[in-house]
C-alpha positions as a Python dict, from the first residue, in 0.01 Angstrom:
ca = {
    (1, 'X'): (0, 0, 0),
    (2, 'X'): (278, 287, -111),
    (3, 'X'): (67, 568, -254),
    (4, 'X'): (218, 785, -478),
    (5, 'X'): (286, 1055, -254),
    (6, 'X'): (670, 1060, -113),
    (7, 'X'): (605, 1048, 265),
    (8, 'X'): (885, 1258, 473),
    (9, 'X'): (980, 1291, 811),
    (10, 'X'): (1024, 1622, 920),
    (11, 'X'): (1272, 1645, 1267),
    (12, 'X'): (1356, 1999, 1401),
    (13, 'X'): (1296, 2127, 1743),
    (14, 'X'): (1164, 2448, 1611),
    (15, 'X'): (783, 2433, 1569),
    (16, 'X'): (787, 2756, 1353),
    (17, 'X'): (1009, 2576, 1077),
    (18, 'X'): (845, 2261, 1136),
    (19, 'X'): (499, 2437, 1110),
    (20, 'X'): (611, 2611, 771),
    (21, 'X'): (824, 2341, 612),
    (22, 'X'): (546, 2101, 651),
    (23, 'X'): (304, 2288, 459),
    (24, 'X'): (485, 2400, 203),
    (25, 'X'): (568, 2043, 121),
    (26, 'X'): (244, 1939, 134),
    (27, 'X'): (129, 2215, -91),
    (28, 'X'): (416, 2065, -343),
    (29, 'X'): (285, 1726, -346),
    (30, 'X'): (424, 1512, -34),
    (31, 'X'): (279, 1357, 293),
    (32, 'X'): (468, 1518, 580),
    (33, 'X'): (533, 1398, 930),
    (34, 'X'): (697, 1616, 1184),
    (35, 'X'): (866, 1519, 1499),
    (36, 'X'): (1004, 1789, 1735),
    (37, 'X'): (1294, 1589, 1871),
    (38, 'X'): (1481, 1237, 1831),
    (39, 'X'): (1354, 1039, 2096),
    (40, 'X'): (967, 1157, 1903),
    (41, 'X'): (1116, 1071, 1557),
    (42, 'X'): (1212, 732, 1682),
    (43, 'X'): (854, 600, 1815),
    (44, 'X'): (728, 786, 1496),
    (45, 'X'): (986, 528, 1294),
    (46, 'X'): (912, 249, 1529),
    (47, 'X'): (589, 201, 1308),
    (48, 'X'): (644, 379, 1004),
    (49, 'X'): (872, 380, 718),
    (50, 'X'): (946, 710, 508),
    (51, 'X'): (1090, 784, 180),
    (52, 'X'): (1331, 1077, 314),
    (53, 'X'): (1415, 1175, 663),
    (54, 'X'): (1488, 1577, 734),
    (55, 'X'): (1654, 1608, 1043),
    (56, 'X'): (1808, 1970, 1179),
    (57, 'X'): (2137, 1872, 1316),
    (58, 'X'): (2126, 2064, 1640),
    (59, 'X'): (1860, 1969, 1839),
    (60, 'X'): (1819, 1937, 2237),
    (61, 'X'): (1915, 1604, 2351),
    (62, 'X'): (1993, 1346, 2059),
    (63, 'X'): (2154, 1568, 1772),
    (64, 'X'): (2089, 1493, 1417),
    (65, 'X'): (2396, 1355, 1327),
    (66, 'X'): (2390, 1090, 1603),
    (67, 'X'): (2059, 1005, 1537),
    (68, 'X'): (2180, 1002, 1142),
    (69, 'X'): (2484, 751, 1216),
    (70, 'X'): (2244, 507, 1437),
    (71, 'X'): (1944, 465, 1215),
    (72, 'X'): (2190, 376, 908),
    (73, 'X'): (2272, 118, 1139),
    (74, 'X'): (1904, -37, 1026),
    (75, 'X'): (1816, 141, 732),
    (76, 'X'): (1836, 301, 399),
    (77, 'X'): (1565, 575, 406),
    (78, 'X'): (1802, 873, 237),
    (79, 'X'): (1868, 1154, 489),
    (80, 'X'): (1871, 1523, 416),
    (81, 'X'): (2054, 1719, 723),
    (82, 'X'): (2009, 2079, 808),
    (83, 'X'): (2293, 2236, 967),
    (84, 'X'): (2285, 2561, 1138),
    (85, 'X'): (2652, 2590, 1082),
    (86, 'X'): (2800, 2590, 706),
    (87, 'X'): (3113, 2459, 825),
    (88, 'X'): (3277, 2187, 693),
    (89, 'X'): (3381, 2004, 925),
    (90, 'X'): (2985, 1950, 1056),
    (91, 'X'): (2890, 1925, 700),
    (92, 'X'): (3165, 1579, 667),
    (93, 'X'): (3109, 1467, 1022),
    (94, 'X'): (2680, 1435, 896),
    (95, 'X'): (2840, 1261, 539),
    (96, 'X'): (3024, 1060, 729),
    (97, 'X'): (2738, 956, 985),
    (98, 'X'): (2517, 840, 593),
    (99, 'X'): (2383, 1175, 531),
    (100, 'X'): (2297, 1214, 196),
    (101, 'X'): (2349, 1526, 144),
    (102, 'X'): (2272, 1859, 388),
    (103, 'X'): (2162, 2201, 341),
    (104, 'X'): (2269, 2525, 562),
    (105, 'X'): (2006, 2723, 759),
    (106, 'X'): (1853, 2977, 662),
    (107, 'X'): (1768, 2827, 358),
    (108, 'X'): (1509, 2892, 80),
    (109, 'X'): (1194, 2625, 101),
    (110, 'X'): (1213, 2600, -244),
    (111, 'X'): (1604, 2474, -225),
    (112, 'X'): (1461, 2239, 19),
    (113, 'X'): (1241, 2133, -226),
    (114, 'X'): (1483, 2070, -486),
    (115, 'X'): (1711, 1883, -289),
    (116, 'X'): (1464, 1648, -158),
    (117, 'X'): (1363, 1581, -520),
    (118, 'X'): (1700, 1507, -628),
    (119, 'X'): (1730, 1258, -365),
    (120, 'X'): (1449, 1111, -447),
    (121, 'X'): (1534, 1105, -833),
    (122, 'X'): (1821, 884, -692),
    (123, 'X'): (1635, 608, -534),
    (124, 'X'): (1627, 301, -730),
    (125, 'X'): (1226, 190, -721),
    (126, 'X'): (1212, -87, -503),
    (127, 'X'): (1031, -350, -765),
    (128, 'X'): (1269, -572, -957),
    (129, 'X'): (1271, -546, -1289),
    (130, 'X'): (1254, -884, -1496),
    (131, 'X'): (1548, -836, -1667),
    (132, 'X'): (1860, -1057, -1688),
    (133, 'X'): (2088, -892, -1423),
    (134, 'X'): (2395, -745, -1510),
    (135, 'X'): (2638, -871, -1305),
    (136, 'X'): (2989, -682, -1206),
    (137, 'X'): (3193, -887, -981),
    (138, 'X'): (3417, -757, -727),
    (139, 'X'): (3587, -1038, -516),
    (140, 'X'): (3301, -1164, -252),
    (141, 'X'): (3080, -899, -380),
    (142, 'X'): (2792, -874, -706),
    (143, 'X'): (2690, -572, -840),
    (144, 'X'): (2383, -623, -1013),
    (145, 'X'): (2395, -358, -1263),
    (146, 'X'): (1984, -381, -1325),
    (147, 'X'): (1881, -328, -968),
    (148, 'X'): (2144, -117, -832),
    (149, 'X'): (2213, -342, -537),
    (150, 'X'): (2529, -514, -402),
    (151, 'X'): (2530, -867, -253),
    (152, 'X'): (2764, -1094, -50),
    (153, 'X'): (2671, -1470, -97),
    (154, 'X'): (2304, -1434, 63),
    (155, 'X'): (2361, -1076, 174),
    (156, 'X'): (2284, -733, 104),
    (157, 'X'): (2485, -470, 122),
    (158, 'X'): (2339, -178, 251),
    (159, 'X'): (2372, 128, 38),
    (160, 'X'): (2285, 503, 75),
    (161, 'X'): (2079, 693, -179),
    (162, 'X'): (2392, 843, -290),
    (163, 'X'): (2587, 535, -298),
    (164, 'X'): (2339, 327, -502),
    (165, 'X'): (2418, 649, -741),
    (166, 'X'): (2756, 672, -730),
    (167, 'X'): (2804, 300, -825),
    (168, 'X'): (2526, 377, -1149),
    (169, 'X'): (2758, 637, -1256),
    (170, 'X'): (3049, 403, -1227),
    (171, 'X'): (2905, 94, -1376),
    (172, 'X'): (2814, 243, -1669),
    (173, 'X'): (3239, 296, -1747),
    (174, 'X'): (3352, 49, -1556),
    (175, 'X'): (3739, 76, -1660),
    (176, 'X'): (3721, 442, -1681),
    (177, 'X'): (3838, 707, -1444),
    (178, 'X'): (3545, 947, -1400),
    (179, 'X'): (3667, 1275, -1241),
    (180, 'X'): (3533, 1466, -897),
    (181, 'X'): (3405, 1754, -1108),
    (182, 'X'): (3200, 1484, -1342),
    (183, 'X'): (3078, 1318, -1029),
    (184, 'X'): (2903, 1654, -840),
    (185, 'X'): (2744, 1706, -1189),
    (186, 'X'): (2634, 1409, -1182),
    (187, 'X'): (2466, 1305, -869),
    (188, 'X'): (2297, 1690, -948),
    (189, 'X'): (2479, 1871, -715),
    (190, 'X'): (2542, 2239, -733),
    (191, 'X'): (2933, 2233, -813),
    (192, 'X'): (3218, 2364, -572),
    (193, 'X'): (3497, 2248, -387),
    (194, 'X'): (3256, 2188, -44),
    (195, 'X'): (3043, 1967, -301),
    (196, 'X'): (3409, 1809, -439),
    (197, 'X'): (3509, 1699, -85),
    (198, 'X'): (3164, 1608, -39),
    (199, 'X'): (3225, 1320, -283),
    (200, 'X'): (3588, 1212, -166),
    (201, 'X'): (3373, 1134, 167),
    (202, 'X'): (3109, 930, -21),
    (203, 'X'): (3350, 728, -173),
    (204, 'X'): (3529, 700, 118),
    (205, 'X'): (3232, 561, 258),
    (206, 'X'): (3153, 305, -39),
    (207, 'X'): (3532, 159, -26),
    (208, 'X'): (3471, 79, 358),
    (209, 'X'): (3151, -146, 193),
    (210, 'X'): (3348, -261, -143),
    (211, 'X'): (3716, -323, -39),
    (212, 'X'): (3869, -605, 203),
    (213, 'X'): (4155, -344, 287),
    (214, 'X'): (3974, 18, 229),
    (215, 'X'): (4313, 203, 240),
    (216, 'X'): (4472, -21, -37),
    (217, 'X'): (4137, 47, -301),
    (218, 'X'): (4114, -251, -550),
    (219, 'X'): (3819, -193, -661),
    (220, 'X'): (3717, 175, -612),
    (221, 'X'): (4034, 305, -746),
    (222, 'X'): (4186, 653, -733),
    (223, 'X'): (4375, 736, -1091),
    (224, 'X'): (4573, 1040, -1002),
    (225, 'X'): (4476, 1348, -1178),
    (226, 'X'): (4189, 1177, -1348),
    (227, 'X'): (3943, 1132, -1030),
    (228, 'X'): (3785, 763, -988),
    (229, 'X'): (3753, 458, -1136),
    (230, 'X'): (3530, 123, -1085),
    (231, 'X'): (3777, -166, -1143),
    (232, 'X'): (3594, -483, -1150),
    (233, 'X'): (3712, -845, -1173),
}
């Protein structure tokens, strides 16, 4: 019973944002659900699942980033962080925690907007296709090209919004070095260097799932001056 509508979770301790956020999402199309702390958004996702979590990074008690790093213990839902702060180091400590992707406050709804739907635009749909998979193979791990998912034997590996997209983009040249720049336009990021470093952290985060030895990359390579490259078996 998914109805068409994305359903989010809004999570900021500030009713007036939470108040005006909501509607203005609902007004463009989404079901909203607002919680006005962590320990509310988790018995709110004790019996619910969403297609996009929003959760302001400083909040009284639980911050967002904790709450961020513990629920991608358990899940996939994508995760867009608001940070009061538009420093960098909060911005990587939230990538790091599976963010997949933040915005700084005070922001423009509408950015909001657009950032959520680019998420979205990232998630595979859940229904398999019936098409013969497309398998990359790398070591104890199969990509299956069709679905976007990674398996071990019987396993799956669990993969961020982001990640499923970054490992699209790389499966399509496998062989190829693809470079930073290429990747921000790409996973339809507005380009910088902030947005650059943003990426070095995602893959950082995809070796830890792809490689036996994440430091010594076999299969998420670095080509010097070039950016990336996907080397299967």
């Amino acid at each position: 019973m998914h109805s068409d509508q994305p359903h989010l979770l809004i999570v900021d301790d500030d009713e007036r944002i939470r108040v005006l956020l909501q509607k203005y999402l609902v007004r463009n199309g989404f079901l909203v659900t607002a919680a006005r702390d962590a320990a509310h958004a988790r018995r709110i996702l004790a019996g619910l699942d969403f297609d996009l979590l929003v959760l302001d990074v400083m909040m009284p008690g639980e911050d967002g980033v904790t709450l961020c790093a513990d629920l991608r213990r358990e899940r996939n839902t994508p995760i867009l962080l608001l940070t009061a702060k538009a420093e960098t180091s909060d911005r990587i400590a939230g990538l790091e925690a599976g963010a997949d992707d933040y915005l700084a406050k005070p922001f423009e709804p509408k950015e909001l907007l657009l950032r959520i739907n680019s998420i979205l635009r990232r998630v595979p749909p859940s229904e398999a296709k019936s098409i013969v998979p497309q398998v990359l193979h790398l070591g104890p791990l199969r990509y299956e090209m069709d679905r976007g998912e990674i398996w071990r034997g019987e396993d799956l590996v669990r993969l961020t919004a982001t990640e499923v997209q970054l490992m699209k983009i790389f499966s399509t040249t496998p062989g190829e070095a693809i470079s930073r720049e290429n990747l921000v336009d790409r996973l339809g990021r507005s380009g910088g260097q902030a947005q650059e470093r943003a990426v070095d952290v995602q893959i950082t985060r995809l070796r830890r799932k792809l490689e036996t030895d994440p430091k010594q990359p076999r299969y998420l390579q670095t080509v010097r001056g070039a950016g990336y490259m996907l080397a299967p078996d």
